[in-house]
mmCIF file of C-alpha atoms in Angstrom:
data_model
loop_
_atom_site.group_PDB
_atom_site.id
_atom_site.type_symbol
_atom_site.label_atom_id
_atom_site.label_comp_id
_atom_site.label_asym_id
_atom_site.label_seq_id
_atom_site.Cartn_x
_atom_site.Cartn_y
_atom_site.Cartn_z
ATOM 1 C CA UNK L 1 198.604 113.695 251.218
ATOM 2 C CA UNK L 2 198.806 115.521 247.752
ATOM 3 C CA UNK L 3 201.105 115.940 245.602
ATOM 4 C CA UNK L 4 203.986 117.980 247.077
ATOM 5 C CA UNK L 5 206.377 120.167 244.604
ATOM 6 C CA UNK L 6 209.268 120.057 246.618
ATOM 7 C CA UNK L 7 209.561 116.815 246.267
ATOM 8 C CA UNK L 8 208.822 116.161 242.780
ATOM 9 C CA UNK L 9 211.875 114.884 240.913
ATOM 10 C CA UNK L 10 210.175 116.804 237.756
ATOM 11 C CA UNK L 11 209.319 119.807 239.156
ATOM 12 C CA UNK L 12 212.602 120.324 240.497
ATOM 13 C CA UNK L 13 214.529 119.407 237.354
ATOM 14 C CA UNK L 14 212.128 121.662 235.467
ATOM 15 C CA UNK L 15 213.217 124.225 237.674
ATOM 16 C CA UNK L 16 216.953 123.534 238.039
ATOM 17 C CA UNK L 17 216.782 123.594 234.119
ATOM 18 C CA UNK L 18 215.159 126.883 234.042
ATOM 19 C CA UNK L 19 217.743 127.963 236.410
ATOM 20 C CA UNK L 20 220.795 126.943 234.038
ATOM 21 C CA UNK L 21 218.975 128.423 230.976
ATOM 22 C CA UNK L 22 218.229 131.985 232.801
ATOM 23 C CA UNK L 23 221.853 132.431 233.743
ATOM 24 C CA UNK L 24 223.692 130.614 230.487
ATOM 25 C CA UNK L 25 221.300 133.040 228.491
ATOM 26 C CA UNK L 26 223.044 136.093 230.258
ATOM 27 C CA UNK L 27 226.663 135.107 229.236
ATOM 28 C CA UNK L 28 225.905 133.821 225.494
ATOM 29 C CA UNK L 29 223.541 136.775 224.248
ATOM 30 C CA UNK L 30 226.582 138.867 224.078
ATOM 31 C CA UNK L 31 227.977 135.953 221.864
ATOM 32 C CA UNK L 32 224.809 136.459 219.900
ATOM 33 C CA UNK L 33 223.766 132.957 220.830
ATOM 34 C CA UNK L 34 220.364 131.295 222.541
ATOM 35 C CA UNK L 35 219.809 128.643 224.982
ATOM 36 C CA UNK L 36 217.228 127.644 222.436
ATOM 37 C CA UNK L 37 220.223 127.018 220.117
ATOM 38 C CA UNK L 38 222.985 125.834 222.058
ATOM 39 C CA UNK L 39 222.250 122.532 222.348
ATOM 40 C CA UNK L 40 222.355 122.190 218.412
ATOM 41 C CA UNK L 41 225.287 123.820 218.212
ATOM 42 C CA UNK L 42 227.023 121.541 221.032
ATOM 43 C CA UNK L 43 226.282 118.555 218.836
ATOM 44 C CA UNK L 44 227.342 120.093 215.996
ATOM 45 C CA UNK L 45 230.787 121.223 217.358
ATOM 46 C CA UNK L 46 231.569 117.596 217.694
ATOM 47 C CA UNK L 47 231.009 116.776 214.842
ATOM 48 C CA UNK L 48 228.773 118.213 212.422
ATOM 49 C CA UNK L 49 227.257 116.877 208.681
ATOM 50 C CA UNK L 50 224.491 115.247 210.254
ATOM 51 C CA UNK L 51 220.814 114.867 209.045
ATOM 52 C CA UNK L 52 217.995 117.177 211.120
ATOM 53 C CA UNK L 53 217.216 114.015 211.942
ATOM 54 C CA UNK L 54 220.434 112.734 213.355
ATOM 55 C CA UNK L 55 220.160 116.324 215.197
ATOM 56 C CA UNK L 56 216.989 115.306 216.424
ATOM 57 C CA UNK L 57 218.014 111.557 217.493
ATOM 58 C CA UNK L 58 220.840 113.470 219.268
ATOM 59 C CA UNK L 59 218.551 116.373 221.091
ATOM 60 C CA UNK L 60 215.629 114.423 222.026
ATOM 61 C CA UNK L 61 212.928 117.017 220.688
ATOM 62 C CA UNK L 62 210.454 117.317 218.449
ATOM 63 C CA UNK L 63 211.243 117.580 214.816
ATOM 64 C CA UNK L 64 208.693 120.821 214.335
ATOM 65 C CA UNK L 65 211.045 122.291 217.249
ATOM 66 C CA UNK L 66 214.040 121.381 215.320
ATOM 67 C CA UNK L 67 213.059 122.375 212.304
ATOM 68 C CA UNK L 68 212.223 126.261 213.494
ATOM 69 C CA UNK L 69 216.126 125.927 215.877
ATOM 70 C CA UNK L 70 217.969 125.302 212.404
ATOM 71 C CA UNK L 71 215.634 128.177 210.170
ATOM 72 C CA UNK L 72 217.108 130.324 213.570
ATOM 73 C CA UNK L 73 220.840 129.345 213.389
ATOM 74 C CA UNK L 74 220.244 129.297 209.612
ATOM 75 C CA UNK L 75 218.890 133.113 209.567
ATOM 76 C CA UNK L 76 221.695 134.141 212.328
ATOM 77 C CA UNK L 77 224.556 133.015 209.850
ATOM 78 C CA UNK L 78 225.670 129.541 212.267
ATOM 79 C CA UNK L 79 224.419 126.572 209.852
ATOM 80 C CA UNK L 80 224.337 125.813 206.218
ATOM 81 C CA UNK L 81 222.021 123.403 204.669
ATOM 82 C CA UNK L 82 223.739 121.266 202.116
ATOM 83 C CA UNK L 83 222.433 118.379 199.675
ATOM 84 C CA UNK L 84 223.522 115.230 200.732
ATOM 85 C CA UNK L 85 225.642 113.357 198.011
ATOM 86 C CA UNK L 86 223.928 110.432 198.995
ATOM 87 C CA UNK L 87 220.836 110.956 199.237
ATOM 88 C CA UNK L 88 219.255 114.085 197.176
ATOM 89 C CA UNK L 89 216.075 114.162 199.460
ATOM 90 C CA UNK L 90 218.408 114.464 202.467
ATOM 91 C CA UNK L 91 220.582 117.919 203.850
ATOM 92 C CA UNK L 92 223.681 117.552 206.183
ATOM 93 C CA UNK L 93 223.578 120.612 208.231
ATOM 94 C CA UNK L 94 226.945 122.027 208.479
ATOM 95 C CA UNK L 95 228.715 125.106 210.910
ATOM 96 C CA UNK L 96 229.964 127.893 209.732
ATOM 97 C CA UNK L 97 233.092 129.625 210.004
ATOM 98 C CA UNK L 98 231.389 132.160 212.701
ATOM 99 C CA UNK L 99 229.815 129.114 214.338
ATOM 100 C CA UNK L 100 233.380 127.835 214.885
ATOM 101 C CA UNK L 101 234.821 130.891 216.077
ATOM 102 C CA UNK L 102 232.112 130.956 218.989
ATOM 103 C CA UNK L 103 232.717 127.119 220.248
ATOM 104 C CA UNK L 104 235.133 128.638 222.783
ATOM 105 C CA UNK L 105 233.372 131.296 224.090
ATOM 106 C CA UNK L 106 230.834 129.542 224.517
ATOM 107 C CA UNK L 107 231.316 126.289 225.869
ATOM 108 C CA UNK L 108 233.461 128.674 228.613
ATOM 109 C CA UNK L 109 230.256 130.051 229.215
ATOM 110 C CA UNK L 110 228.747 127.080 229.947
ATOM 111 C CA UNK L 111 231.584 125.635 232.168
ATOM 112 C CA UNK L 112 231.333 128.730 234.310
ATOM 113 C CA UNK L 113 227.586 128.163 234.665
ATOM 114 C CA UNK L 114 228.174 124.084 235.667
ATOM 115 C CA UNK L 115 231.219 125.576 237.883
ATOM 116 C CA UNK L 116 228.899 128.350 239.618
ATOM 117 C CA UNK L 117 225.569 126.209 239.985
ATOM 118 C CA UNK L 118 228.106 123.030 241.837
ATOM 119 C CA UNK L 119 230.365 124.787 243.483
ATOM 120 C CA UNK L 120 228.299 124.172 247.006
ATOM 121 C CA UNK L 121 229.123 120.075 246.463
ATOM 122 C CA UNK L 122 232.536 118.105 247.062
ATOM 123 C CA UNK L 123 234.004 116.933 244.016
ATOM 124 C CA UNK L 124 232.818 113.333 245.005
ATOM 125 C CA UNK L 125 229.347 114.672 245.410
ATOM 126 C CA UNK L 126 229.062 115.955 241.993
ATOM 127 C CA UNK L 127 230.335 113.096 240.681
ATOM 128 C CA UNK L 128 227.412 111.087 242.042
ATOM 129 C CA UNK L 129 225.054 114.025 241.097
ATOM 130 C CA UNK L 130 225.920 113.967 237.466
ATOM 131 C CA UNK L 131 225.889 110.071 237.274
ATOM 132 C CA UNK L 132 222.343 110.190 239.133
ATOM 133 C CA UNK L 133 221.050 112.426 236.355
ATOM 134 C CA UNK L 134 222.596 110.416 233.643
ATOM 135 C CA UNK L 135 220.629 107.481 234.767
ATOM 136 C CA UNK L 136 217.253 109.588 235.675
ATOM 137 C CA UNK L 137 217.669 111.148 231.728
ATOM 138 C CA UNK L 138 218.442 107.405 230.421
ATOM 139 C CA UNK L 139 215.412 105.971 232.084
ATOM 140 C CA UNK L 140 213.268 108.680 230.419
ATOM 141 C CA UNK L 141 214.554 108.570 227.153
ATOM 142 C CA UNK L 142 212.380 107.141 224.221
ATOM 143 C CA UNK L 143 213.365 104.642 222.162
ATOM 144 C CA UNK L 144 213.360 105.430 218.292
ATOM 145 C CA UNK L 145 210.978 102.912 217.549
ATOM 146 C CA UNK L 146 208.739 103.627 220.905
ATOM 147 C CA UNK L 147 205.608 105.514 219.831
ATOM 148 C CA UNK L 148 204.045 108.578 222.416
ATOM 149 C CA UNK L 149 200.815 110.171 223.571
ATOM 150 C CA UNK L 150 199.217 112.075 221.073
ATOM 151 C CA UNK L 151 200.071 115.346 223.333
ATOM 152 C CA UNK L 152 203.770 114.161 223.485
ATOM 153 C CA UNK L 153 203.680 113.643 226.831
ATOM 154 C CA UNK L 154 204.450 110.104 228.510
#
């Protein structure tokens, strides 16, 4: 009986994922954006002044990965790094004025991606698919205070 990739729930959200990426890649690069950055700069666009931390609390990734995503957005003119008047060791990372102006273009990107990729399932259907993968991605999640493998891996 091994172990069948077809129907493993990870392999097949590995590859859905690597689906979504390939094709939101082709309609941001013109924007000048990165799948490796767009998750940032979703959080951000709601609401940004956070911590890398908070970033990183928000993401669910590693901080080293975080750390080179901002020096990225930082380099391509999206983010500035500000002292926090709080706390001195601390930076808020804040959007620029060309981050802002993208937030449009973008997230239409990314509609037009969800809208192409479900548009074989009923409305109903994709209602249950999203709330299946909300629960699948809550079940996975790591607590802050939950410790991993050495490797990262669970």
């Amino acid at each position: 009986m091994g172990f069948n990739k077809d129907d493993s729930a990870g392999y097949l959200a590995n590859h859905l994922a690597r689906l979504f990426a390939r094709e939101l890649q082709l309609r941001i690069k013109p924007l000048g954006l990165s799948t490796g950055t767009f998750p940032a700069l979703l959080v951000l666009w709601e609401g940004d002044g956070l911590t890398q931390r908070e970033l990183i609390e928000h993401l669910d990734i590693e901080q080293p990965t975080m750390a080179n995503t901002l020096a990225r957005m930082e380099r391509d003119g999206l983010i500035e790094r500000r002292k926090d008047p709080a706390d001195a060791r601390a930076q808020r990372i804040w959007l620029t004025a060309a981050a802002r102006a993208l937030e449009g273009l973008a997230t239409a990107a990314a509609e037009a991606v969800n809208k192409k990729a479900l548009a074989g399932l009923a409305p109903a259907e994709r209602a249950i698919f999203l709330g299946l993968i909300r629960r699948v991605i809550a079940g996975l999640q790591v607590e802050p205070t939950a410790t991993r493998g050495q490797d990262g891996a669970a």
